[in-house]
mmCIF file of C-alpha atoms in Angstrom:
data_model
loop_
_atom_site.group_PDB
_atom_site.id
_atom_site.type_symbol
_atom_site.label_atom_id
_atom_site.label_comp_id
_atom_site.label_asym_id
_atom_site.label_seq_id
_atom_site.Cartn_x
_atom_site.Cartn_y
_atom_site.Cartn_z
ATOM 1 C CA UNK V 34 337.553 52.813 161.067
ATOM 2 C CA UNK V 35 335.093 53.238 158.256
ATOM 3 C CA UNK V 36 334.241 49.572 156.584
ATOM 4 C CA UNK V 37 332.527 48.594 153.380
ATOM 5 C CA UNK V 38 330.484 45.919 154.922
ATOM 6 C CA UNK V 39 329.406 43.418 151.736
ATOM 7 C CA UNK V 40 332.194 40.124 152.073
ATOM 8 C CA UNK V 41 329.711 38.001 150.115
ATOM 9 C CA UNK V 42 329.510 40.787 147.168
ATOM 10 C CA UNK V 43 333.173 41.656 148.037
ATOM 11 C CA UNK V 44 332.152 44.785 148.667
ATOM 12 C CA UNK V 45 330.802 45.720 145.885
ATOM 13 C CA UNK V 46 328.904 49.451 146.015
ATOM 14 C CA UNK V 47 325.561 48.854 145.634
ATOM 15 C CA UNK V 48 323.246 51.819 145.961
ATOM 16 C CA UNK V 49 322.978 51.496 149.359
ATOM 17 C CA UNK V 50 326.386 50.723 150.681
ATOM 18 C CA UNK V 51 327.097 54.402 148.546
ATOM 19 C CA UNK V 52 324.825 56.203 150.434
ATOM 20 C CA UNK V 53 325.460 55.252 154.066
ATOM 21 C CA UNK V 54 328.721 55.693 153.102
ATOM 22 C CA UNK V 55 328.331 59.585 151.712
ATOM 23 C CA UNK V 56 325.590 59.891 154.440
ATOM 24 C CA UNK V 57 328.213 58.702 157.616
ATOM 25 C CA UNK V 58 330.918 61.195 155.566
ATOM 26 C CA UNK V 59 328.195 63.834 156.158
ATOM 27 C CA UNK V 60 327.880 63.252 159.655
ATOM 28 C CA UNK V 61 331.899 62.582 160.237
ATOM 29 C CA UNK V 62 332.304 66.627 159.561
ATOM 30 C CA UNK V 63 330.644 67.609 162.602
ATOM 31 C CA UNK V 64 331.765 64.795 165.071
ATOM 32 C CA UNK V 65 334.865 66.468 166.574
ATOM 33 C CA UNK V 66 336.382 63.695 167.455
ATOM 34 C CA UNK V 67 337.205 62.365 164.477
ATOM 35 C CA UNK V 68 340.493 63.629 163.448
ATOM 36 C CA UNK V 69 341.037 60.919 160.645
ATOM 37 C CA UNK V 70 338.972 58.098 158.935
ATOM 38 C CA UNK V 71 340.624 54.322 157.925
ATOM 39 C CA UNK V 72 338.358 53.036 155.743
ATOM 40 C CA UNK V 73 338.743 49.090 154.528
ATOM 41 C CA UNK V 74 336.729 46.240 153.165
ATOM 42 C CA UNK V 75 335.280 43.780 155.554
ATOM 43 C CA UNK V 76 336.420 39.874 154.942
ATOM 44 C CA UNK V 77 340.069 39.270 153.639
ATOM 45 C CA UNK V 78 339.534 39.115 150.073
ATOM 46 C CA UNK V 79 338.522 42.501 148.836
ATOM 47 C CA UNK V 80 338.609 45.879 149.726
ATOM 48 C CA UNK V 81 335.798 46.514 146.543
ATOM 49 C CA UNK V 82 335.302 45.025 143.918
ATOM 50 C CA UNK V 83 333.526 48.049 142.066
ATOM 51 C CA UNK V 84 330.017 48.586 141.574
ATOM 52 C CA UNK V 85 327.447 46.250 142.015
ATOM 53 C CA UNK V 86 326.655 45.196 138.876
ATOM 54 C CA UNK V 87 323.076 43.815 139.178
ATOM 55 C CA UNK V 88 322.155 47.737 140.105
ATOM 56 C CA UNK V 89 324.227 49.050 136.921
ATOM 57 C CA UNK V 90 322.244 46.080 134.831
ATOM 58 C CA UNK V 91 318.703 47.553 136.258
ATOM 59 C CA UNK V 92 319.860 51.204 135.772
ATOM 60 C CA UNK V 93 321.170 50.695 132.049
ATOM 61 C CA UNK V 94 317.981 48.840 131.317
ATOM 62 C CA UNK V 95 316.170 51.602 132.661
ATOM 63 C CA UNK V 96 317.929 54.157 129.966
ATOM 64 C CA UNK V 97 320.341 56.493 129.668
ATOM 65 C CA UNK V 98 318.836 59.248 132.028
ATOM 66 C CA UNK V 99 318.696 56.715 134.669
ATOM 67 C CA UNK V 100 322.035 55.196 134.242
ATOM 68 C CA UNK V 101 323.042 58.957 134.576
ATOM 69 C CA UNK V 102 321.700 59.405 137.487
ATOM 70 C CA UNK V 103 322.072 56.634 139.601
ATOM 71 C CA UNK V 104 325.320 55.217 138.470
ATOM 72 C CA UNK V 105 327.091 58.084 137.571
ATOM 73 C CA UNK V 106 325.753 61.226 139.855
ATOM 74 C CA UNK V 107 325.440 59.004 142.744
ATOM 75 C CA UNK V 108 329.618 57.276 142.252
ATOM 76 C CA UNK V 109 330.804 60.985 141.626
ATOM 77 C CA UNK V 110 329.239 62.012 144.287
ATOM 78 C CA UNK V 111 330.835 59.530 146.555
ATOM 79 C CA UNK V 112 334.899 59.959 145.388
ATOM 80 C CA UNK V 113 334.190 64.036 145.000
ATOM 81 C CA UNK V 114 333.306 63.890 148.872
ATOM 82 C CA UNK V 115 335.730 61.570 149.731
ATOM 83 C CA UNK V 116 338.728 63.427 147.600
ATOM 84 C CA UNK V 117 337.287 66.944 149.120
ATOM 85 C CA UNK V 118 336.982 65.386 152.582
ATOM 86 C CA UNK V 119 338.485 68.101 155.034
ATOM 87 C CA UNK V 120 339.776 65.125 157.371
ATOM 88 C CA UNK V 121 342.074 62.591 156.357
ATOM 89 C CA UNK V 122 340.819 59.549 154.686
ATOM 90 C CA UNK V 123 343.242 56.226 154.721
ATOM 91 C CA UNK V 124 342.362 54.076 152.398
ATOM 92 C CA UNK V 125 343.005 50.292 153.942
ATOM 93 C CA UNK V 126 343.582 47.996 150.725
ATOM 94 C CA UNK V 127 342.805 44.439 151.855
ATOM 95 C CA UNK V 128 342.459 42.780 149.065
ATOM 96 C CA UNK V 129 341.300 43.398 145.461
ATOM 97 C CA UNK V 130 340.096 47.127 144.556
ATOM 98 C CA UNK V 131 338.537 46.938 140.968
ATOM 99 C CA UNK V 132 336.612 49.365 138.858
ATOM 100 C CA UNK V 133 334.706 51.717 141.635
ATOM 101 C CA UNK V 134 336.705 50.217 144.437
ATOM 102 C CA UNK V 135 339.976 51.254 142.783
ATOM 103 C CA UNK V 136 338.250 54.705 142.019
ATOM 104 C CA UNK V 137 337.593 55.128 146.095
ATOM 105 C CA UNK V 138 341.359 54.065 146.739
ATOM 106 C CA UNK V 139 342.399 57.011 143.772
ATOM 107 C CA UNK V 140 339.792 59.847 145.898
ATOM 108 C CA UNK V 141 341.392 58.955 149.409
ATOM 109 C CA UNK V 142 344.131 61.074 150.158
ATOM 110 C CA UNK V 143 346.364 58.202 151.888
ATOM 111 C CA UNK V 144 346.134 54.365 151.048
ATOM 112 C CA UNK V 145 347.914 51.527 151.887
ATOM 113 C CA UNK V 146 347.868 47.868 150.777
ATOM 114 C CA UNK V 147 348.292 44.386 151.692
ATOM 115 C CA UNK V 148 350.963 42.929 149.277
ATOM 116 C CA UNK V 149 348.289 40.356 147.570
ATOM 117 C CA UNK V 150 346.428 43.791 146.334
ATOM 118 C CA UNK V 151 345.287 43.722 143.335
ATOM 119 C CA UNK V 152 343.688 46.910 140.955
ATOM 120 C CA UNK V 153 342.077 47.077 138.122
ATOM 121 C CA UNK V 154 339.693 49.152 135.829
ATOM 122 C CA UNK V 155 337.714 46.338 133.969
ATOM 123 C CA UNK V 156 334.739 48.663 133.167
ATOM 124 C CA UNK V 157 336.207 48.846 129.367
ATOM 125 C CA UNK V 158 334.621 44.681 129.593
ATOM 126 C CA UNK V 159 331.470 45.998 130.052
ATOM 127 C CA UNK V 160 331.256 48.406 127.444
ATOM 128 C CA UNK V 161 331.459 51.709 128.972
ATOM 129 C CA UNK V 162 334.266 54.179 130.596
ATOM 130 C CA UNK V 163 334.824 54.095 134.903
ATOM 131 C CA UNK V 164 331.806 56.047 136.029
ATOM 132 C CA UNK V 165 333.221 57.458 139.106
ATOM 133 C CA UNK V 166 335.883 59.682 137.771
ATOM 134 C CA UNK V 167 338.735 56.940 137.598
ATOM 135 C CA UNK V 168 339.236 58.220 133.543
ATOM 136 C CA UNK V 169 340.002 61.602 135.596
ATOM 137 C CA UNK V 170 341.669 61.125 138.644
ATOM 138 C CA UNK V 171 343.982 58.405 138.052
ATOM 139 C CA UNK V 172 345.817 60.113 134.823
ATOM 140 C CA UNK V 173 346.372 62.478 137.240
ATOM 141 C CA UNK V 174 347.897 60.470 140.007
ATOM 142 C CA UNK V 175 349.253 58.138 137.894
ATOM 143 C CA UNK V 176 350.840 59.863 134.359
ATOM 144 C CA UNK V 177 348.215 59.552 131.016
ATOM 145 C CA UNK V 178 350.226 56.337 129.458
ATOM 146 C CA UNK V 179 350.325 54.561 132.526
ATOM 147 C CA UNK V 180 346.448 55.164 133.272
ATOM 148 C CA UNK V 181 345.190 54.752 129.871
ATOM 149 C CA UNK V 182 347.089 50.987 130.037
ATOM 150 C CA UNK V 183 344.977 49.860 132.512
ATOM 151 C CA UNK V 184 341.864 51.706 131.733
ATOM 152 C CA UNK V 185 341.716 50.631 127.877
ATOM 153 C CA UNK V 186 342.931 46.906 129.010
ATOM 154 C CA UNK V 187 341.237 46.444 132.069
ATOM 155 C CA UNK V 188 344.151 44.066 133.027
ATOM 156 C CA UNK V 189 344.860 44.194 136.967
ATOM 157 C CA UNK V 190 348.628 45.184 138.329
ATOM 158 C CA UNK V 191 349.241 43.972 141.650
ATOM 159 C CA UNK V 192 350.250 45.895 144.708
ATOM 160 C CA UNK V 193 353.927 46.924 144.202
ATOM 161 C CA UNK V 194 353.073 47.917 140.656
ATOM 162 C CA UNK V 195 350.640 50.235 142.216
ATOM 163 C CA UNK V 196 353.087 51.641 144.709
ATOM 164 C CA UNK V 197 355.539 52.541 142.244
ATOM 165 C CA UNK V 198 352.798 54.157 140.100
ATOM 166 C CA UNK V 199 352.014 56.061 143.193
ATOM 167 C CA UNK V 200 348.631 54.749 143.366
ATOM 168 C CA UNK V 201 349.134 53.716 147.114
ATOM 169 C CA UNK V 202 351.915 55.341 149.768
ATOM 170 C CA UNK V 203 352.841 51.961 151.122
ATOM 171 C CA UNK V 204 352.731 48.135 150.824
ATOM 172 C CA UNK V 205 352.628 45.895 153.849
ATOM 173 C CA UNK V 206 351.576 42.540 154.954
ATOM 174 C CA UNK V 207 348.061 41.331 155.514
ATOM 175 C CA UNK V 208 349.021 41.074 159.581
ATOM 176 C CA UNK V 209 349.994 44.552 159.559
ATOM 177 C CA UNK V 210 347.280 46.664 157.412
ATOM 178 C CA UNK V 211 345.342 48.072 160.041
ATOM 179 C CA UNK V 212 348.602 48.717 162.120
ATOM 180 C CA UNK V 213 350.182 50.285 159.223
ATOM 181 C CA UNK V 214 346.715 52.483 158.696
ATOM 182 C CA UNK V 215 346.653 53.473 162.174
ATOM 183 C CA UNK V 216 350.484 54.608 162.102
ATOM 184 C CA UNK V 217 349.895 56.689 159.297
ATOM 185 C CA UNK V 218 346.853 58.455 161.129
ATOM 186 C CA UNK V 219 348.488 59.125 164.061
ATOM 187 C CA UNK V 220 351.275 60.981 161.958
ATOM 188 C CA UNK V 221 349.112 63.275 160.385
ATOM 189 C CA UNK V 222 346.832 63.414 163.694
ATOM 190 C CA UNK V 223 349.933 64.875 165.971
ATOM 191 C CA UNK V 224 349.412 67.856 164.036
ATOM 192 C CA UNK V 225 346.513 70.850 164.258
ATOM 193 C CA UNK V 226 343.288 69.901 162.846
ATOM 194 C CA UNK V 227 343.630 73.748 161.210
ATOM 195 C CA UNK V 228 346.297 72.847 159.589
ATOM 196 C CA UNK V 229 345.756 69.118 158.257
ATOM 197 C CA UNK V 230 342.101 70.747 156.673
ATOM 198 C CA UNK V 231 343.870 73.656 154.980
ATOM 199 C CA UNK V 232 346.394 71.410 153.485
ATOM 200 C CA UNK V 233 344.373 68.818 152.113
ATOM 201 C CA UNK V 234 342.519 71.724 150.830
ATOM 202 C CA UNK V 235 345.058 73.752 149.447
ATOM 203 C CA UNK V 236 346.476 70.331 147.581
ATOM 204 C CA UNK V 237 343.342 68.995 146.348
ATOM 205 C CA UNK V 238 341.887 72.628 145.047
ATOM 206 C CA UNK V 239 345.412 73.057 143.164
ATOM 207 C CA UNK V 240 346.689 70.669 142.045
ATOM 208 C CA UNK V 241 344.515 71.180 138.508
ATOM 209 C CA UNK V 242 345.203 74.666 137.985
ATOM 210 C CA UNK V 243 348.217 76.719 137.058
ATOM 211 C CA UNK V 244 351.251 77.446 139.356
ATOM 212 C CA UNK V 245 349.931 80.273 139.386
ATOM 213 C CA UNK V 246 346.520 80.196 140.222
ATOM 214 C CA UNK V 247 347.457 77.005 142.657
ATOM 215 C CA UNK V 248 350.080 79.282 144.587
ATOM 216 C CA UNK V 249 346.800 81.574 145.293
ATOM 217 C CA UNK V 250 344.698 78.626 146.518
ATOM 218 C CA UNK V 251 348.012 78.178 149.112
ATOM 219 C CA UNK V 252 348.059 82.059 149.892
ATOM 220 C CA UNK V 253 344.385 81.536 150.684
ATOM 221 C CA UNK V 254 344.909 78.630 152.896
ATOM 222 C CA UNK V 255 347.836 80.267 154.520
ATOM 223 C CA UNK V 256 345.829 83.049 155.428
ATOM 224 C CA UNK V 257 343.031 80.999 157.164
ATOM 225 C CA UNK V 258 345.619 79.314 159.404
ATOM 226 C CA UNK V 259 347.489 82.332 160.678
ATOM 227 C CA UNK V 260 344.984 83.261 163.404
ATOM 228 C CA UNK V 261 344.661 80.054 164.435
ATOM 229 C CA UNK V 262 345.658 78.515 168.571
ATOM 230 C CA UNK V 263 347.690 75.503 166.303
ATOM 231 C CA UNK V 264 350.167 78.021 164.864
ATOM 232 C CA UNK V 265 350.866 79.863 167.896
ATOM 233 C CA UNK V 266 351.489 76.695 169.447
ATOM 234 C CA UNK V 267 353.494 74.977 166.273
ATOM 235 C CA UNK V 268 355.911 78.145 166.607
ATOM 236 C CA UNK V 269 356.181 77.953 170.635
ATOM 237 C CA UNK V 270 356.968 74.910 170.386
ATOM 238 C CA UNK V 271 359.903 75.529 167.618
ATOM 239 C CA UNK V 272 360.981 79.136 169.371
ATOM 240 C CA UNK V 273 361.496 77.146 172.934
ATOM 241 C CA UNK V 274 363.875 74.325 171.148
ATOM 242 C CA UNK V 275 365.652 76.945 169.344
ATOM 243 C CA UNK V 276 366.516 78.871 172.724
#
């Protein structure tokens, strides 16, 4: 389990916390056993609460270039590599997951929530769109209507609004988050570590392009697996209950 260690900021992303995060992502790749990452917020009250905003204050100040880079470059560069991931990253929603917090829950390819959740995209408050590609990804996830309600609000919806949006797979108790987390890893663990990478890759390259072009993507991904010890053993294992 991954955690977003900042209770007293609840959890807000400074600069920092971003890049040991995108920096322990890095090194995550190569460490074999690793098969899946849960990551949460420490404490009980937040999972993020967004960016920190005493950074964003500094970086506006500093002008636009600067804003640029720091704020945006650096939070794009954080949900890109977690929605591009080529393990499986769980998303543990413990508590409130606003602005870039909710972005990190829309880039993780699995999340779950304690039922006193809460999301929101307040950023429209402070005068500017979400900075790490929540104005992309959640229309996406989420339908255009639906996204642009709480993007151009900035009004929170609470956890079972968010799983029938489809913004999180499940909805539990606070007692049974991690449990919950670790069930769902497990499930997608049982299966070939060829195959788990080539369909998170094959979904996440193509789901923005045509059926056509996506269909490719999945031809390509197919391909890669073929040769691979997890097929030969996925089919012996089918071909000896079939006998």
């Amino acid at each position: 389990m991954v955690t977003i260690d900042r209770p007293d900021k609840l959890n807000a992303l400074d600069y920092t916390t971003i890049d040991e995060l995108s920096v322990w992502l890095d090194e995550a790749i190569i460490d074999e056993s690793i098969r899946s990452i849960v990551l949460m917020g420490a404490g009980d009250r937040a999972f993020s609460a967004g960016a920190d905003i005493m950074c964003l204050a500094q970086s506006i100040d500093a002008g636009t270039v600067p804003a640029l880079q720091d704020i945006v470059t650096r939070g794009q560069g954080l949900t890109r590599r977690i929605e591009q991931f080529p393990k499986p990253i769980i998303a543990a929603v413990n508590g409130l997951a606003y602005g870039g917090g909710c972005e990190v829950v829309e880039a993780a390819h699995l999340a779950v929530a304690v039922d006193h959740a809460t999301f929101a995209k307040p950023e429209i408050s402070l005068g500017f769109p979400p900075p790490f590609g929540g104005s992309q990804r959640l229309p996406r996830h989420i339908g255009r209507k639906r996204a642009l309600e709480m993007i151009l609000t900035g009004d929170a919806v609470d956890a079972y609004r968010a799983h029938d949006m489809g913004l999180v797979n499940r909805v539990v108790p606070a007692a049974e988050l991690l449990a919950a987390a670790s069930e769902l890893a497990v499930r997608v663990e049982r299966h070939a570590s060829t195959a788990v990478h080539a369909c998170l890759a094959a979904v996440t390259r193509g789901i923005n392009l045509s059926i056509d072009e996506g269909l490719a993507v999945e031809a390509a991904w197919f391909a890669t697996t073929v040769p691979t010890v997890g097929v030969r053993r996925g089919l012996d294992r089918f071909l000896s209950r079939a006998r």
